[in-house]
mmCIF file of C-alpha atoms in Angstrom:
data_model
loop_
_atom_site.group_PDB
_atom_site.id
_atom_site.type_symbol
_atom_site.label_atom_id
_atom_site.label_comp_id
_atom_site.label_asym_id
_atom_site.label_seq_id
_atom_site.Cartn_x
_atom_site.Cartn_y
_atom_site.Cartn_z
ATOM 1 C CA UNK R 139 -6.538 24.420 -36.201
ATOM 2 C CA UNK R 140 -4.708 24.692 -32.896
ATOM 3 C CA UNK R 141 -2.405 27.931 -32.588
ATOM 4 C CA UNK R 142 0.207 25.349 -32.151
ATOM 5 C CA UNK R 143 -0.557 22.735 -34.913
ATOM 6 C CA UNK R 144 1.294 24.963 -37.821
ATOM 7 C CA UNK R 145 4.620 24.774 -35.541
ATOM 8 C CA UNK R 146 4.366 20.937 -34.888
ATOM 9 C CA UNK R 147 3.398 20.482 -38.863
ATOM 10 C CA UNK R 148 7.025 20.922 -39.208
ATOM 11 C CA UNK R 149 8.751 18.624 -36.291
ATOM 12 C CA UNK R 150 9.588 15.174 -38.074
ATOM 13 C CA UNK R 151 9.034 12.218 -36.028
ATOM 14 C CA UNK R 152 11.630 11.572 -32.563
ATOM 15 C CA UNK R 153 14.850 9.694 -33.046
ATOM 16 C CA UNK R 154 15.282 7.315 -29.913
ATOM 17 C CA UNK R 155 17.358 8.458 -27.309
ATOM 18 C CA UNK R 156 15.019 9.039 -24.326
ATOM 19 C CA UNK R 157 11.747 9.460 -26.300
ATOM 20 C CA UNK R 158 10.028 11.106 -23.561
ATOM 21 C CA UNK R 159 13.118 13.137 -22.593
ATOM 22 C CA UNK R 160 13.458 14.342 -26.484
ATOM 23 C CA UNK R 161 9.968 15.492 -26.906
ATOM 24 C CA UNK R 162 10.109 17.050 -23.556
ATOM 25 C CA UNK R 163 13.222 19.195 -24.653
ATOM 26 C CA UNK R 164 11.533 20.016 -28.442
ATOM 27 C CA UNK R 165 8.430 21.408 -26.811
ATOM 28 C CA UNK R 166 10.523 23.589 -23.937
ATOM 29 C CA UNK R 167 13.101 24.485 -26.523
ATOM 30 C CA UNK R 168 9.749 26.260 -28.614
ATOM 31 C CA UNK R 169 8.419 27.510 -25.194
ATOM 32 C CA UNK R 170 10.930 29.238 -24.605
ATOM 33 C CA UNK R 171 12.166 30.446 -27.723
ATOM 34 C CA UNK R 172 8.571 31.578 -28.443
ATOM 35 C CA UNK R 173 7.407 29.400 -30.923
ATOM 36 C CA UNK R 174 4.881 28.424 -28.821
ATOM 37 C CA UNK R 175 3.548 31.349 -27.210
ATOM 38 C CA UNK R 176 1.761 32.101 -24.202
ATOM 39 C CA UNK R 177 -1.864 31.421 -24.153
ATOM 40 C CA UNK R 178 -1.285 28.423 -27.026
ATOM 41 C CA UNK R 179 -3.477 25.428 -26.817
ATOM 42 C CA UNK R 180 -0.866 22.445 -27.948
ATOM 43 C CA UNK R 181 -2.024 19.698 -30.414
ATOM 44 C CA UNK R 182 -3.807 16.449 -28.702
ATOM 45 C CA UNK R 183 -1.961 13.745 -27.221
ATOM 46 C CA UNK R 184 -3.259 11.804 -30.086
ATOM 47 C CA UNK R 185 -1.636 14.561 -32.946
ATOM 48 C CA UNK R 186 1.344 15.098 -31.004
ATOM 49 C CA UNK R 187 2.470 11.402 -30.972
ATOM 50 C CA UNK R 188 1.555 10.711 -34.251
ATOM 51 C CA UNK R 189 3.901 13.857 -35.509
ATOM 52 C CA UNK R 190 7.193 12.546 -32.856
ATOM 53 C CA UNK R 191 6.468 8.550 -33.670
ATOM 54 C CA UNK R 192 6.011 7.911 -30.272
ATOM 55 C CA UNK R 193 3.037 6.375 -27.878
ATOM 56 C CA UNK R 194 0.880 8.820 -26.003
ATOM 57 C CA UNK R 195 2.286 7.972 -22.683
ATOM 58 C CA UNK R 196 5.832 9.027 -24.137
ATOM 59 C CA UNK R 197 3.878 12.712 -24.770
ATOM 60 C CA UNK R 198 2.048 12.084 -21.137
ATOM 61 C CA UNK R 199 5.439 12.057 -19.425
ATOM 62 C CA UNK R 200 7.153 14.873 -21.612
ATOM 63 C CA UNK R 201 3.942 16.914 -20.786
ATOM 64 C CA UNK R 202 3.919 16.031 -17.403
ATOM 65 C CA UNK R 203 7.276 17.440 -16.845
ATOM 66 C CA UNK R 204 6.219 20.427 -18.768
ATOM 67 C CA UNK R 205 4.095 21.039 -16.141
ATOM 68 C CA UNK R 206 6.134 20.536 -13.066
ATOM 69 C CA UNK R 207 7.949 23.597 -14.885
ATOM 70 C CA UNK R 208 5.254 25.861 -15.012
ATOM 71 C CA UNK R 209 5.198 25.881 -18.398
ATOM 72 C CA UNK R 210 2.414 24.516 -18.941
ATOM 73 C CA UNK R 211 -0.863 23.833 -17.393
ATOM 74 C CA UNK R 212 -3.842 21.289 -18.446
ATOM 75 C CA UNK R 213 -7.218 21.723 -18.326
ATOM 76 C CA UNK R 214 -9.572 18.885 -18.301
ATOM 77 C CA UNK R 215 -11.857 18.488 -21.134
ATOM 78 C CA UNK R 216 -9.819 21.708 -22.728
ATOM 79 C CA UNK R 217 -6.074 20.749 -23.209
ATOM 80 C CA UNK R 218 -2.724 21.571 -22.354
ATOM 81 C CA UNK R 219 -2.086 25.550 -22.709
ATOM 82 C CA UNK R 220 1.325 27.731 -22.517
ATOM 83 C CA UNK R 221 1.113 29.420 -19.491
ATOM 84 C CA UNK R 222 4.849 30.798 -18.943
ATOM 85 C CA UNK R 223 7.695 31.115 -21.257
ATOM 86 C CA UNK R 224 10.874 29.860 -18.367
ATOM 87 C CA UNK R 225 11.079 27.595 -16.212
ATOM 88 C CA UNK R 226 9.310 28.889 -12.413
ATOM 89 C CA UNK R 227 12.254 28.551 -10.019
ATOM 90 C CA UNK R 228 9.597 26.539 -7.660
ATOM 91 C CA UNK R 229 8.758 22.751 -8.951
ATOM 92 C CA UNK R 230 5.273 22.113 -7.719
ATOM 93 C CA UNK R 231 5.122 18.107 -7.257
ATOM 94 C CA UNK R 232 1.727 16.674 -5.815
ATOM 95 C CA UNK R 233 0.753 17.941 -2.481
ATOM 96 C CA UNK R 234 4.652 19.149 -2.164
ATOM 97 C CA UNK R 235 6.820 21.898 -4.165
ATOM 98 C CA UNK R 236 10.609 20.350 -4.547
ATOM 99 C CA UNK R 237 12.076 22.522 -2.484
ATOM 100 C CA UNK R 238 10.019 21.872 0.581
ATOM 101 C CA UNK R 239 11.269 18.305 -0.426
ATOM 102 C CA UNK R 240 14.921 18.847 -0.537
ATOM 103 C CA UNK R 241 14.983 21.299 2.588
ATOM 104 C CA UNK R 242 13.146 17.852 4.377
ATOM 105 C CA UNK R 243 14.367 14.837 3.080
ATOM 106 C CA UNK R 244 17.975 15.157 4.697
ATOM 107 C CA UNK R 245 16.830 15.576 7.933
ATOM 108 C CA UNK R 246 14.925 12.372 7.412
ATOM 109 C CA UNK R 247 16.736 10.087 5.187
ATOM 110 C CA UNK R 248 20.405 10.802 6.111
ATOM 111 C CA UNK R 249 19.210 9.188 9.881
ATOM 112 C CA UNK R 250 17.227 6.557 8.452
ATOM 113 C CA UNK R 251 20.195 5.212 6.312
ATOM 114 C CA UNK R 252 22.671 5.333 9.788
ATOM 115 C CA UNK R 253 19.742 3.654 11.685
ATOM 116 C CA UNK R 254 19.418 0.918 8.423
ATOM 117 C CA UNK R 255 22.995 0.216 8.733
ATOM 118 C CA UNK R 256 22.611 -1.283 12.542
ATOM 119 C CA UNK R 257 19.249 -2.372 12.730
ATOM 120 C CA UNK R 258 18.461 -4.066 9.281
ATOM 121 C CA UNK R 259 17.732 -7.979 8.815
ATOM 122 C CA UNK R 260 18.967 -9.961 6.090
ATOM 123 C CA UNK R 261 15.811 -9.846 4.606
ATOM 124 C CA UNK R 262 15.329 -5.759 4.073
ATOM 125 C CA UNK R 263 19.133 -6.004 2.713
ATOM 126 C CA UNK R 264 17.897 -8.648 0.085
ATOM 127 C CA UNK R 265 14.883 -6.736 -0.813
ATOM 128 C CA UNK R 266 16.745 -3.195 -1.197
ATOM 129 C CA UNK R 267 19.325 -5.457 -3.170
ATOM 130 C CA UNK R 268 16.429 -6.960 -5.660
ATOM 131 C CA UNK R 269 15.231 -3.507 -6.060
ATOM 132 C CA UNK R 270 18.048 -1.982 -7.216
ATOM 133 C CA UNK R 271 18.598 -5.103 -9.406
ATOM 134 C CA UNK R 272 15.529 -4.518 -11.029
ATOM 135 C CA UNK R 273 16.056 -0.681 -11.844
ATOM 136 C CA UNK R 274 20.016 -1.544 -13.150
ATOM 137 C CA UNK R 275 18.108 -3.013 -15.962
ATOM 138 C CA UNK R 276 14.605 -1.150 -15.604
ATOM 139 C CA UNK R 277 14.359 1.132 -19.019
ATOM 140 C CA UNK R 278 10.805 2.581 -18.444
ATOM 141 C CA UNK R 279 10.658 5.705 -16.615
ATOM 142 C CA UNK R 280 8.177 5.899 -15.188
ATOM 143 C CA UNK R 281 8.517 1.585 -13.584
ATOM 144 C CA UNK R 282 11.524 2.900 -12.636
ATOM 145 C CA UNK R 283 10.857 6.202 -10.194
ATOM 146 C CA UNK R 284 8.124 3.741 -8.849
ATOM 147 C CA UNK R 285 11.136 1.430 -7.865
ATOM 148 C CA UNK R 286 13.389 4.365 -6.899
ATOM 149 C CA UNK R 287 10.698 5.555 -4.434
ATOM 150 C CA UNK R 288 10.340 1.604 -3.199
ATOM 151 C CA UNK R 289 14.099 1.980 -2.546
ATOM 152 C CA UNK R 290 14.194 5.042 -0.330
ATOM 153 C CA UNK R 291 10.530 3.155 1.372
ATOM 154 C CA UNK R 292 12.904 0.346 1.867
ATOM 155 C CA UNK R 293 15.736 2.268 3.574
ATOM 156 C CA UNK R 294 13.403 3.931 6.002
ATOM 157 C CA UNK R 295 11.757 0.671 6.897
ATOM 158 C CA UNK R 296 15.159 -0.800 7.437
ATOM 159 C CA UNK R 297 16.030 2.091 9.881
ATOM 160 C CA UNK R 298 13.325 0.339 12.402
ATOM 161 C CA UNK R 299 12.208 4.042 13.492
ATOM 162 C CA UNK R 300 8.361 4.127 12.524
ATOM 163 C CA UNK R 301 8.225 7.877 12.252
ATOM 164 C CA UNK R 302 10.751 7.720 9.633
ATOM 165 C CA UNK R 303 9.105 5.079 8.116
ATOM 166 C CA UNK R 304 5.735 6.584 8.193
ATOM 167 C CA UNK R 305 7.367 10.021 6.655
ATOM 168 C CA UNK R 306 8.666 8.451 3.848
ATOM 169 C CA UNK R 307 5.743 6.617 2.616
ATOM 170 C CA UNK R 308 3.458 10.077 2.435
ATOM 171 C CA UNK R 309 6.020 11.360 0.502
ATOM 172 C CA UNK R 310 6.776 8.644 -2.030
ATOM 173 C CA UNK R 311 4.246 10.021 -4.870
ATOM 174 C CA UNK R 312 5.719 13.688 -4.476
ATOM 175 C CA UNK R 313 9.140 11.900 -4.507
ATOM 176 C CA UNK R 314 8.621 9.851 -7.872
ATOM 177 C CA UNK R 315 7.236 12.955 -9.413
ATOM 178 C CA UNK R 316 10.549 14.339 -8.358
ATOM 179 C CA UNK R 317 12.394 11.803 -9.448
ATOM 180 C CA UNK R 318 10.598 11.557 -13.105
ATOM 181 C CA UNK R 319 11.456 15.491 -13.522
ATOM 182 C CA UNK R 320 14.835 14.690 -12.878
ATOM 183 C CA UNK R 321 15.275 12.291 -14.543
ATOM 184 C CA UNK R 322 13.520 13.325 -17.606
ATOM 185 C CA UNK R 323 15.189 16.692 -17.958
ATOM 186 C CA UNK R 324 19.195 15.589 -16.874
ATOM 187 C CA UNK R 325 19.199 12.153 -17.361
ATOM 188 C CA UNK R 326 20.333 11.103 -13.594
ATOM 189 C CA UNK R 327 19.143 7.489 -13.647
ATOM 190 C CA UNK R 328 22.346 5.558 -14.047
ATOM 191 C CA UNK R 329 23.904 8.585 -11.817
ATOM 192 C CA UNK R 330 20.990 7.612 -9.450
ATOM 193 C CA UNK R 331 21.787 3.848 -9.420
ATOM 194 C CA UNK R 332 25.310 4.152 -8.563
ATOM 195 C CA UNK R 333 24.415 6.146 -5.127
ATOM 196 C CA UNK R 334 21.531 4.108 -4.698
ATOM 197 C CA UNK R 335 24.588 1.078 -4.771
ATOM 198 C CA UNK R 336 27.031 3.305 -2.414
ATOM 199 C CA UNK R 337 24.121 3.702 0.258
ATOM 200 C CA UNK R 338 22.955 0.137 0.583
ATOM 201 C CA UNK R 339 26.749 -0.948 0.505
ATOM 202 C CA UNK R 340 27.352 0.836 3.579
ATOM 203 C CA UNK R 341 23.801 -0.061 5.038
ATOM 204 C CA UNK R 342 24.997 -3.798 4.175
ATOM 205 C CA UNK R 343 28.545 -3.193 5.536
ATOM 206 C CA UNK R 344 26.757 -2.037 9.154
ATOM 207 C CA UNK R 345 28.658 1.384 8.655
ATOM 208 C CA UNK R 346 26.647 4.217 9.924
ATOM 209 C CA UNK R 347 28.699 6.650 9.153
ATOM 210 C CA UNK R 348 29.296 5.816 5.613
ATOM 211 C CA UNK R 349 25.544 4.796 4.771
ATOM 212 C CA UNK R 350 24.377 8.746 6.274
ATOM 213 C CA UNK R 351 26.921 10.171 4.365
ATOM 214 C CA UNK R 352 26.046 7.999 0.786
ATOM 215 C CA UNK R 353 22.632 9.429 1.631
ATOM 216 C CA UNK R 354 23.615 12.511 2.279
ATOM 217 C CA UNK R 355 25.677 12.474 -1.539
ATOM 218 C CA UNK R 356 22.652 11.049 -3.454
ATOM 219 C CA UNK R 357 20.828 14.046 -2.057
ATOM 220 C CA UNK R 358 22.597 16.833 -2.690
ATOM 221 C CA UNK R 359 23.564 15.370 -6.117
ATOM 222 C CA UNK R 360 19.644 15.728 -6.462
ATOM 223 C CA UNK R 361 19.239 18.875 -5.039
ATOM 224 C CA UNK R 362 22.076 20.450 -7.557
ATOM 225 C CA UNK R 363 20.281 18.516 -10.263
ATOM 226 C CA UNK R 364 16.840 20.699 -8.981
ATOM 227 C CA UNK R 365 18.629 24.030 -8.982
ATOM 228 C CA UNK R 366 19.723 23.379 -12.953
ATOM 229 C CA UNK R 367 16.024 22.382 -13.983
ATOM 230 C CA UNK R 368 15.077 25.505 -12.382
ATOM 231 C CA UNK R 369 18.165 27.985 -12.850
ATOM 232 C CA UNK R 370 18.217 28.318 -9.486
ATOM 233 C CA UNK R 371 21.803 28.964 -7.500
#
Protein backbone atom coordinates (compact mmCIF):
# COMPACT_ATOMS: atom_id res chain seq x y z
CA UNK A 1 0.00 0.00 0.00
CA UNK A 2 1.11 3.46 -1.07
CA UNK A 3 2.02 5.88 1.96
CA UNK A 4 -0.70 7.88 0.46
CA UNK A 5 -3.49 5.29 -0.29
CA UNK A 6 -4.83 5.30 3.59
CA UNK A 7 -5.40 9.27 3.16
CA UNK A 8 -7.22 8.97 -0.28
CA UNK A 9 -9.30 5.77 1.27
CA UNK A 10 -11.18 8.49 2.86
CA UNK A 11 -11.81 11.31 -0.05
CA UNK A 12 -15.40 10.47 -1.52
CA UNK A 13 -15.71 10.88 -5.12
CA UNK A 14 -15.48 14.92 -6.78
CA UNK A 15 -18.64 16.94 -7.05
CA UNK A 16 -18.50 18.86 -10.51
CA UNK A 17 -17.40 22.20 -10.45
CA UNK A 18 -14.05 22.21 -12.31
CA UNK A 19 -13.18 18.49 -11.85
CA UNK A 20 -9.66 18.98 -12.57
CA UNK A 21 -9.52 22.26 -10.61
CA UNK A 22 -11.24 20.36 -7.43
CA UNK A 23 -8.90 17.49 -7.31
CA UNK A 24 -6.08 19.80 -7.89
CA UNK A 25 -7.09 21.88 -4.70
CA UNK A 26 -7.89 18.38 -2.47
CA UNK A 27 -4.42 17.08 -3.18
CA UNK A 28 -2.54 20.73 -2.44
CA UNK A 29 -4.89 21.34 0.43
CA UNK A 30 -3.22 17.66 2.00
CA UNK A 31 0.25 18.81 0.71
CA UNK A 32 0.29 21.37 2.46
CA UNK A 33 -1.46 20.64 5.49
CA UNK A 34 0.75 17.50 5.72
CA UNK A 35 -1.40 14.82 5.04
CA UNK A 36 0.59 13.96 2.39
CA UNK A 37 4.03 14.24 3.41
CA UNK A 38 7.20 14.72 1.82
CA UNK A 39 8.77 11.79 0.21
CA UNK A 40 4.96 10.15 -0.39
CA UNK A 41 4.43 8.16 -3.49
CA UNK A 42 0.55 9.17 -4.44
CA UNK A 43 -1.93 6.43 -5.57
CA UNK A 44 -1.96 5.64 -9.57
CA UNK A 45 -3.73 7.64 -11.97
CA UNK A 46 -5.89 4.65 -12.29
CA UNK A 47 -6.75 4.57 -8.09
CA UNK A 48 -6.89 8.16 -7.87
CA UNK A 49 -9.73 8.60 -10.45
CA UNK A 50 -11.57 5.83 -9.45
CA UNK A 51 -11.65 7.33 -5.62
CA UNK A 52 -12.67 11.36 -7.15
CA UNK A 53 -15.19 9.79 -10.04
CA UNK A 54 -13.35 11.38 -12.54
CA UNK A 55 -11.29 10.26 -15.92
CA UNK A 56 -7.55 9.99 -15.67
CA UNK A 57 -6.89 12.98 -17.75
CA UNK A 58 -9.00 15.05 -15.10
CA UNK A 59 -6.08 13.59 -12.43
CA UNK A 60 -3.36 14.24 -15.45
CA UNK A 61 -4.20 17.94 -15.43
CA UNK A 62 -4.68 18.35 -11.52
CA UNK A 63 -1.23 16.56 -11.31
CA UNK A 64 0.21 18.45 -13.87
CA UNK A 65 -0.41 21.62 -12.10
CA UNK A 66 0.86 20.02 -9.01
CA UNK A 67 3.91 19.98 -10.60
CA UNK A 68 4.29 23.37 -12.09
CA UNK A 69 4.12 24.11 -8.17
CA UNK A 70 6.88 22.19 -7.11
CA UNK A 71 4.95 20.12 -5.24
CA UNK A 72 5.30 17.42 -6.82
CA UNK A 73 7.55 15.67 -9.16
CA UNK A 74 6.99 12.36 -11.44
CA UNK A 75 9.14 9.81 -12.14
CA UNK A 76 8.69 7.60 -15.06
CA UNK A 77 8.03 4.05 -14.48
CA UNK A 78 7.96 5.12 -10.49
CA UNK A 79 5.08 7.67 -9.89
CA UNK A 80 4.28 10.94 -8.74
CA UNK A 81 6.15 11.74 -5.25
CA UNK A 82 5.76 14.83 -2.65
CA UNK A 83 8.66 16.68 -3.06
CA UNK A 84 7.81 20.14 -1.19
CA UNK A 85 5.13 21.05 1.15
CA UNK A 86 4.33 25.14 -0.50
CA UNK A 87 4.10 26.30 -3.40
CA UNK A 88 8.05 27.34 -4.99
CA UNK A 89 7.66 31.06 -5.71
CA UNK A 90 9.24 30.11 -9.36
CA UNK A 91 6.63 28.19 -11.86
CA UNK A 92 8.83 26.09 -14.05
CA UNK A 93 6.74 25.74 -17.48
CA UNK A 94 8.54 23.73 -20.38
CA UNK A 95 11.78 25.12 -21.51
CA UNK A 96 10.60 28.55 -19.61
CA UNK A 97 9.94 29.41 -15.72
CA UNK A 98 6.74 31.99 -15.62
CA UNK A 99 8.47 34.66 -14.63
CA UNK A 100 10.97 34.78 -17.42
CA UNK A 101 7.53 34.71 -19.30
CA UNK A 102 5.84 37.61 -17.75
CA UNK A 103 9.12 39.84 -17.54
CA UNK A 104 9.05 39.01 -21.75
CA UNK A 105 5.80 38.82 -23.04
CA UNK A 106 4.99 42.69 -22.64
CA UNK A 107 7.75 43.77 -24.42
CA UNK A 108 6.52 41.54 -27.20
CA UNK A 109 2.86 41.35 -27.23
CA UNK A 110 1.86 44.90 -26.12
CA UNK A 111 3.71 46.01 -29.80
CA UNK A 112 2.35 43.25 -31.65
CA UNK A 113 -1.32 44.15 -30.66
CA UNK A 114 -0.55 48.20 -31.76
CA UNK A 115 1.11 46.80 -34.97
CA UNK A 116 -2.29 44.25 -35.41
CA UNK A 117 -4.46 47.18 -35.09
CA UNK A 118 -2.95 48.96 -38.48
CA UNK A 119 -1.69 46.27 -40.41
CA UNK A 120 -4.31 43.37 -40.07
CA UNK A 121 -6.57 42.02 -43.08
CA UNK A 122 -10.03 41.12 -42.78
CA UNK A 123 -9.12 37.75 -42.79
CA UNK A 124 -6.69 37.56 -39.43
CA UNK A 125 -9.67 39.73 -37.77
CA UNK A 126 -12.15 36.84 -38.76
CA UNK A 127 -9.89 34.16 -37.64
CA UNK A 128 -8.96 35.86 -34.12
CA UNK A 129 -12.87 36.43 -34.05
CA UNK A 130 -13.68 32.46 -34.70
CA UNK A 131 -11.17 31.71 -32.12
CA UNK A 132 -12.43 33.44 -29.48
CA UNK A 133 -15.90 32.17 -30.55
CA UNK A 134 -14.84 28.85 -30.10
CA UNK A 135 -13.26 29.26 -26.49
CA UNK A 136 -16.68 31.51 -25.30
CA UNK A 137 -18.18 28.13 -25.45
CA UNK A 138 -14.95 25.81 -25.21
CA UNK A 139 -15.42 23.86 -21.62
CA UNK A 140 -12.29 21.57 -21.83
CA UNK A 141 -9.24 22.95 -20.43
CA UNK A 142 -6.96 21.86 -21.79
CA UNK A 143 -8.83 22.54 -25.95
CA UNK A 144 -9.10 25.66 -24.57
CA UNK A 145 -5.31 27.01 -23.52
CA UNK A 146 -4.55 25.34 -26.98
CA UNK A 147 -7.01 28.02 -28.46
CA UNK A 148 -5.87 30.75 -26.04
CA UNK A 149 -2.26 30.25 -27.24
CA UNK A 150 -3.75 30.20 -31.12
CA UNK A 151 -5.17 33.61 -30.09
CA UNK A 152 -2.06 35.40 -28.89
CA UNK A 153 -0.25 33.28 -32.36
CA UNK A 154 -2.95 35.10 -34.15
CA UNK A 155 -2.31 38.61 -32.76
CA UNK A 156 1.38 38.42 -33.47
CA UNK A 157 0.80 37.24 -36.99
CA UNK A 158 -1.61 40.07 -37.45
CA UNK A 159 1.10 42.59 -36.28
CA UNK A 160 2.96 41.73 -39.83
CA UNK A 161 6.45 41.97 -37.85
CA UNK A 162 8.01 38.36 -38.37
CA UNK A 163 10.21 38.57 -35.32
CA UNK A 164 7.23 38.98 -33.27
CA UNK A 165 5.62 36.43 -34.98
CA UNK A 166 8.40 34.00 -34.83
CA UNK A 167 8.71 34.81 -30.81
CA UNK A 168 5.42 33.96 -30.12
CA UNK A 169 5.16 30.68 -31.73
CA UNK A 170 8.39 29.20 -29.58
CA UNK A 171 6.67 30.24 -26.77
CA UNK A 172 3.13 28.97 -27.29
CA UNK A 173 3.68 25.45 -25.38
CA UNK A 174 5.35 27.31 -22.30
CA UNK A 175 2.40 29.78 -22.69
CA UNK A 176 -0.53 27.09 -22.59
CA UNK A 177 1.21 25.47 -19.71
CA UNK A 178 0.89 28.90 -18.25
CA UNK A 179 -2.29 29.38 -19.10
CA UNK A 180 -3.60 25.74 -17.80
CA UNK A 181 -1.91 26.67 -14.24
CA UNK A 182 -3.84 29.63 -14.24
CA UNK A 183 -6.51 28.68 -15.08
CA UNK A 184 -6.72 25.59 -13.09
CA UNK A 185 -5.77 27.12 -9.78
CA UNK A 186 -7.97 30.80 -10.07
CA UNK A 187 -10.35 30.08 -12.49
CA UNK A 188 -9.40 33.10 -15.06
CA UNK A 189 -10.99 31.66 -18.20
CA UNK A 190 -14.13 33.71 -18.57
CA UNK A 191 -11.82 36.66 -16.97
CA UNK A 192 -9.47 35.65 -19.88
CA UNK A 193 -12.17 35.82 -22.61
CA UNK A 194 -13.38 39.16 -21.82
CA UNK A 195 -9.68 40.76 -22.41
CA UNK A 196 -9.12 38.48 -25.08
CA UNK A 197 -12.66 40.47 -26.53
CA UNK A 198 -11.24 44.09 -25.37
CA UNK A 199 -7.88 43.44 -27.38
CA UNK A 200 -9.23 42.26 -30.68
CA UNK A 201 -11.98 45.08 -30.39
CA UNK A 202 -9.43 47.62 -30.51
CA UNK A 203 -7.21 45.57 -33.04
CA UNK A 204 -10.64 45.52 -35.15
CA UNK A 205 -11.38 49.22 -34.39
CA UNK A 206 -7.61 50.12 -36.00
CA UNK A 207 -6.84 51.76 -32.49
CA UNK A 208 -3.29 51.29 -31.56
CA UNK A 209 -3.36 52.76 -28.63
CA UNK A 210 -6.26 51.01 -27.16
CA UNK A 211 -5.35 47.40 -28.59
CA UNK A 212 -1.44 47.88 -26.66
CA UNK A 213 -3.05 48.93 -23.76
CA UNK A 214 -5.99 45.82 -23.74
CA UNK A 215 -2.79 43.81 -24.08
CA UNK A 216 -1.06 45.37 -21.74
CA UNK A 217 -4.42 44.71 -19.07
CA UNK A 218 -4.77 40.99 -20.01
CA UNK A 219 -1.15 40.76 -18.96
CA UNK A 220 -0.78 42.14 -15.92
CA UNK A 221 -4.18 40.67 -14.89
CA UNK A 222 -2.06 37.40 -15.56
CA UNK A 223 0.91 38.33 -14.00
CA UNK A 224 -1.13 39.27 -10.56
CA UNK A 225 -2.92 35.99 -11.10
CA UNK A 226 1.01 34.31 -11.10
CA UNK A 227 2.08 36.15 -7.97
CA UNK A 228 -1.22 34.55 -5.98
CA UNK A 229 -0.44 30.88 -7.27
CA UNK A 230 2.91 31.49 -5.98
CA UNK A 231 2.48 33.97 -2.88
CA UNK A 232 4.62 36.06 -4.46
CA UNK A 233 4.24 40.17 -4.00
Amino acid sequence: MNLSDSWTAGQGPIVRVSAAEAVFKAIRTAIESGALAIGSKLSSEALLAQQYGVSRSVIREALRSCTALGLTETLTGKGTFVIASRASSELVLGQYSARSLMESRPHIEVPAAEFAASRRTAEQLEQMRGILALMAEEDDPEIWVSLDASFHAAVAKASGNDVFERVVNDIRDAMAKQSETINLITGRARTSDAEHLHILDAIAAGDSTAAGHAMSVHLTAVDAALNIITGAH
